[in-house]
Amino acid sequence: FAGGNSGGVSPEELIEYGITEEFVNHVKGFTYMTFRDFPEERLTVTRGISPDSMASSVKLGPWQQHHAMLLIQAIPDFNDLRYVLCPGKMPEERFWEIYFVMVKDHLSPKALDFVVVEGAASGSKAVEERAEVAAVDEQSSLGAFTLAHDEDQVEEEEEDGGRYGNEDE
């Protein structure tokens, strides 16, 4: 599929991380409103965590990080959508949880392997009850949600109103 094999990524690696032509077409249907209107009660990781503490409480797991990087290479417009929403409309951690919840049936069970930093969200009922989320291994590498982007591209999109309109304003 067009744009799916940038950066020297093998077709096998794309398939391993669920990036197929069918999957890309599915994700291309996600919009600003898809994320904005997503029901919070379907979230098990970031629900109950204040937006200010999410960055120190929840991280993408290694599989999720790599999938997200491949996804953004395959669908650059998805990264644009992310920058329209984050951080102004929602924390990045919530954006990625919504994304992975929406695509979980199309991906490996690793798609829900968030890393929840112990103690950072202690007492959070949502974190304690996360049935589908993998337990934290203190020796694991904690991945960040932030993915690299092209600053010039973002500036150009901001100047021309961006590809994704903000229906709230």
mmCIF file of C-alpha atoms in Angstrom:
data_model
loop_
_atom_site.group_PDB
_atom_site.id
_atom_site.type_symbol
_atom_site.label_atom_id
_atom_site.label_comp_id
_atom_site.label_asym_id
_atom_site.label_seq_id
_atom_site.Cartn_x
_atom_site.Cartn_y
_atom_site.Cartn_z
ATOM 1 C CA PHE A 1 0.000 0.000 0.000
ATOM 2 C CA ALA A 2 1.162 3.505 -0.720
ATOM 3 C CA GLY A 3 3.257 5.087 2.008
ATOM 4 C CA GLY A 4 3.317 1.871 3.976
ATOM 5 C CA ASN A 5 6.945 0.997 3.463
ATOM 6 C CA SER A 6 8.815 4.169 4.234
ATOM 7 C CA GLY A 7 12.020 4.219 6.200
ATOM 8 C CA GLY A 8 13.216 0.787 5.100
ATOM 9 C CA VAL A 9 10.622 -1.130 7.099
ATOM 10 C CA SER A 10 10.080 -4.662 5.847
ATOM 11 C CA PRO A 11 6.599 -5.854 4.863
ATOM 12 C CA GLU A 12 6.971 -8.581 7.507
ATOM 13 C CA GLU A 13 7.569 -5.997 10.233
ATOM 14 C CA LEU A 14 4.518 -4.000 9.153
ATOM 15 C CA ILE A 15 2.377 -7.135 9.310
ATOM 16 C CA GLU A 16 3.856 -8.107 12.694
ATOM 17 C CA TYR A 17 2.708 -4.746 14.064
ATOM 18 C CA GLY A 18 -0.687 -4.886 12.366
ATOM 19 C CA ILE A 19 -0.006 -2.238 9.739
ATOM 20 C CA THR A 20 -1.835 -3.728 6.758
ATOM 21 C CA GLU A 21 -3.658 -1.981 3.920
ATOM 22 C CA GLU A 22 -7.009 -2.894 5.503
ATOM 23 C CA PHE A 23 -5.884 -1.564 8.903
ATOM 24 C CA VAL A 24 -4.558 1.684 7.404
ATOM 25 C CA ASN A 25 -7.869 2.255 5.615
ATOM 26 C CA HIS A 26 -9.699 1.657 8.914
ATOM 27 C CA VAL A 27 -7.560 4.174 10.822
ATOM 28 C CA LYS A 28 -7.848 6.769 8.046
ATOM 29 C CA GLY A 29 -11.523 6.971 9.001
ATOM 30 C CA PHE A 30 -10.718 8.334 12.469
ATOM 31 C CA THR A 31 -11.508 12.023 12.888
ATOM 32 C CA TYR A 32 -11.273 14.773 15.441
ATOM 33 C CA MET A 33 -14.787 13.892 16.593
ATOM 34 C CA THR A 34 -13.911 10.190 16.873
ATOM 35 C CA PHE A 35 -11.483 11.070 19.656
ATOM 36 C CA ARG A 36 -13.386 13.997 21.161
ATOM 37 C CA ASP A 37 -16.614 12.014 21.498
ATOM 38 C CA PHE A 38 -15.062 8.739 22.674
ATOM 39 C CA PRO A 39 -16.900 7.526 25.816
ATOM 40 C CA GLU A 40 -14.637 7.910 28.840
ATOM 41 C CA GLU A 41 -16.215 4.886 30.525
ATOM 42 C CA ARG A 42 -14.526 2.671 27.891
ATOM 43 C CA LEU A 43 -11.108 3.785 29.138
ATOM 44 C CA THR A 44 -9.460 1.597 31.762
ATOM 45 C CA VAL A 45 -6.021 3.179 32.096
ATOM 46 C CA THR A 46 -6.381 6.968 31.996
ATOM 47 C CA ARG A 47 -9.887 7.228 33.454
ATOM 48 C CA GLY A 48 -9.584 8.487 36.994
ATOM 49 C CA ILE A 49 -6.105 9.959 36.488
ATOM 50 C CA SER A 50 -5.909 13.733 36.382
ATOM 51 C CA PRO A 51 -4.654 15.132 33.063
ATOM 52 C CA ASP A 52 -1.768 16.816 34.896
ATOM 53 C CA SER A 53 -0.419 13.520 36.237
ATOM 54 C CA MET A 54 -0.998 11.294 33.194
ATOM 55 C CA ALA A 55 2.445 11.906 31.695
ATOM 56 C CA SER A 56 4.131 10.630 34.852
ATOM 57 C CA SER A 57 1.606 7.812 35.406
ATOM 58 C CA VAL A 58 1.083 6.094 32.063
ATOM 59 C CA LYS A 59 3.508 5.232 29.260
ATOM 60 C CA LEU A 60 3.245 3.292 26.027
ATOM 61 C CA GLY A 61 4.706 -0.186 26.179
ATOM 62 C CA PRO A 62 7.515 -1.137 23.753
ATOM 63 C CA TRP A 63 5.162 -2.861 21.280
ATOM 64 C CA GLN A 64 2.804 0.143 21.332
ATOM 65 C CA GLN A 65 5.673 2.583 20.753
ATOM 66 C CA HIS A 66 6.880 0.703 17.706
ATOM 67 C CA HIS A 67 3.355 0.280 16.330
ATOM 68 C CA ALA A 68 2.701 4.026 16.771
ATOM 69 C CA MET A 69 5.932 4.912 14.971
ATOM 70 C CA LEU A 70 5.064 2.607 12.047
ATOM 71 C CA LEU A 71 1.498 3.934 11.967
ATOM 72 C CA ILE A 72 2.653 7.539 11.718
ATOM 73 C CA GLN A 73 5.072 6.597 8.932
ATOM 74 C CA ALA A 74 2.239 4.855 7.070
ATOM 75 C CA ILE A 75 -0.357 7.603 7.736
ATOM 76 C CA PRO A 76 1.327 10.990 8.231
ATOM 77 C CA ASP A 77 -2.109 12.646 8.461
ATOM 78 C CA PHE A 78 -2.767 10.662 11.650
ATOM 79 C CA ASN A 79 0.128 12.499 13.299
ATOM 80 C CA ASP A 80 -1.476 15.775 12.185
ATOM 81 C CA LEU A 81 -4.707 14.726 13.890
ATOM 82 C CA ARG A 82 -2.753 13.924 17.052
ATOM 83 C CA TYR A 83 -1.244 17.426 17.082
ATOM 84 C CA VAL A 84 -4.670 19.017 16.653
ATOM 85 C CA LEU A 85 -5.916 17.158 19.727
ATOM 86 C CA CYS A 86 -2.834 17.031 21.974
ATOM 87 C CA PRO A 87 -2.271 18.622 24.354
ATOM 88 C CA GLY A 88 -4.940 21.299 23.851
ATOM 89 C CA LYS A 89 -8.004 19.039 23.832
ATOM 90 C CA MET A 90 -6.691 15.948 25.633
ATOM 91 C CA PRO A 91 -3.451 14.621 27.095
ATOM 92 C CA GLU A 92 -1.392 12.519 24.720
ATOM 93 C CA GLU A 93 -1.746 9.512 27.025
ATOM 94 C CA ARG A 94 -5.529 9.635 26.656
ATOM 95 C CA PHE A 95 -5.235 10.012 22.859
ATOM 96 C CA TRP A 96 -3.174 6.833 22.608
ATOM 97 C CA GLU A 97 -5.402 4.889 24.962
ATOM 98 C CA ILE A 98 -8.460 5.845 22.890
ATOM 99 C CA TYR A 99 -6.622 4.824 19.726
ATOM 100 C CA PHE A 100 -5.537 1.439 21.081
ATOM 101 C CA VAL A 101 -8.991 0.707 22.527
ATOM 102 C CA MET A 102 -10.554 1.472 19.133
ATOM 103 C CA VAL A 103 -8.149 -0.801 17.219
ATOM 104 C CA LYS A 104 -7.601 -3.572 19.782
ATOM 105 C CA ASP A 105 -9.682 -6.094 17.823
ATOM 106 C CA HIS A 106 -7.406 -5.614 14.802
ATOM 107 C CA LEU A 107 -4.089 -5.948 16.640
ATOM 108 C CA SER A 108 -2.027 -8.175 18.893
ATOM 109 C CA PRO A 109 -3.046 -8.376 22.567
ATOM 110 C CA LYS A 110 0.125 -6.321 23.166
ATOM 111 C CA ALA A 111 -1.860 -3.311 21.913
ATOM 112 C CA LEU A 112 -3.205 -2.866 25.448
ATOM 113 C CA ASP A 113 0.117 -3.351 27.270
ATOM 114 C CA PHE A 114 0.361 0.118 28.780
ATOM 115 C CA VAL A 115 3.028 0.737 31.375
ATOM 116 C CA VAL A 116 1.495 2.174 34.521
ATOM 117 C CA VAL A 117 4.103 3.669 36.797
ATOM 118 C CA GLU A 118 3.589 2.244 40.277
ATOM 119 C CA GLY A 119 2.921 4.855 42.929
ATOM 120 C CA ALA A 120 2.305 7.636 40.418
ATOM 121 C CA ALA A 121 -1.401 6.867 40.275
ATOM 122 C CA SER A 122 -1.790 5.029 43.551
ATOM 123 C CA GLY A 123 -5.307 4.872 44.805
ATOM 124 C CA SER A 124 -6.723 5.242 41.332
ATOM 125 C CA LYS A 125 -9.580 2.798 41.019
ATOM 126 C CA ALA A 126 -9.232 2.796 37.222
ATOM 127 C CA VAL A 127 -5.607 1.700 37.450
ATOM 128 C CA GLU A 128 -6.337 -0.959 40.072
ATOM 129 C CA GLU A 129 -9.170 -2.423 37.997
ATOM 130 C CA ARG A 130 -7.424 -2.510 34.619
ATOM 131 C CA ALA A 131 -8.056 -6.131 33.722
ATOM 132 C CA GLU A 132 -6.600 -6.031 30.225
ATOM 133 C CA VAL A 133 -3.478 -4.047 31.000
ATOM 134 C CA ALA A 134 -0.200 -5.843 31.600
ATOM 135 C CA ALA A 135 1.457 -5.624 35.011
ATOM 136 C CA VAL A 136 4.388 -3.291 35.343
ATOM 137 C CA ASP A 137 7.849 -4.783 35.459
ATOM 138 C CA GLU A 138 10.072 -2.323 37.293
ATOM 139 C CA GLN A 139 13.005 -3.336 35.093
ATOM 140 C CA SER A 140 11.102 -2.533 31.878
ATOM 141 C CA SER A 141 11.987 0.387 29.709
ATOM 142 C CA LEU A 142 9.430 3.132 30.183
ATOM 143 C CA GLY A 143 8.509 4.547 26.795
ATOM 144 C CA ALA A 144 7.370 8.073 26.234
ATOM 145 C CA PHE A 145 4.227 8.991 24.349
ATOM 146 C CA THR A 146 5.931 11.729 22.407
ATOM 147 C CA LEU A 147 6.896 10.738 18.903
ATOM 148 C CA ALA A 148 9.144 12.745 16.618
ATOM 149 C CA HIS A 149 7.472 15.099 14.176
ATOM 150 C CA ASP A 150 8.487 17.591 11.544
ATOM 151 C CA GLU A 151 8.364 21.060 13.144
ATOM 152 C CA ASP A 152 8.223 22.799 9.744
ATOM 153 C CA GLN A 153 5.233 20.708 8.682
ATOM 154 C CA VAL A 154 3.358 21.498 11.899
ATOM 155 C CA GLU A 155 4.089 25.230 11.502
ATOM 156 C CA GLU A 156 2.843 25.177 7.888
ATOM 157 C CA GLU A 157 -0.375 23.452 8.916
ATOM 158 C CA GLU A 158 -0.951 25.915 11.745
ATOM 159 C CA GLU A 159 -0.519 28.813 9.314
ATOM 160 C CA ASP A 160 -3.083 27.454 6.824
ATOM 161 C CA GLY A 161 -5.561 26.304 9.473
ATOM 162 C CA GLY A 162 -4.344 22.707 9.516
ATOM 163 C CA ARG A 163 -5.850 19.693 7.813
ATOM 164 C CA TYR A 164 -8.141 18.811 10.689
ATOM 165 C CA GLY A 165 -10.610 21.487 11.599
ATOM 166 C CA ASN A 166 -11.501 22.084 15.192
ATOM 167 C CA GLU A 167 -15.269 21.771 15.303
ATOM 168 C CA ASP A 168 -15.386 23.267 18.809
ATOM 169 C CA GLU A 169 -14.274 26.697 17.722
#
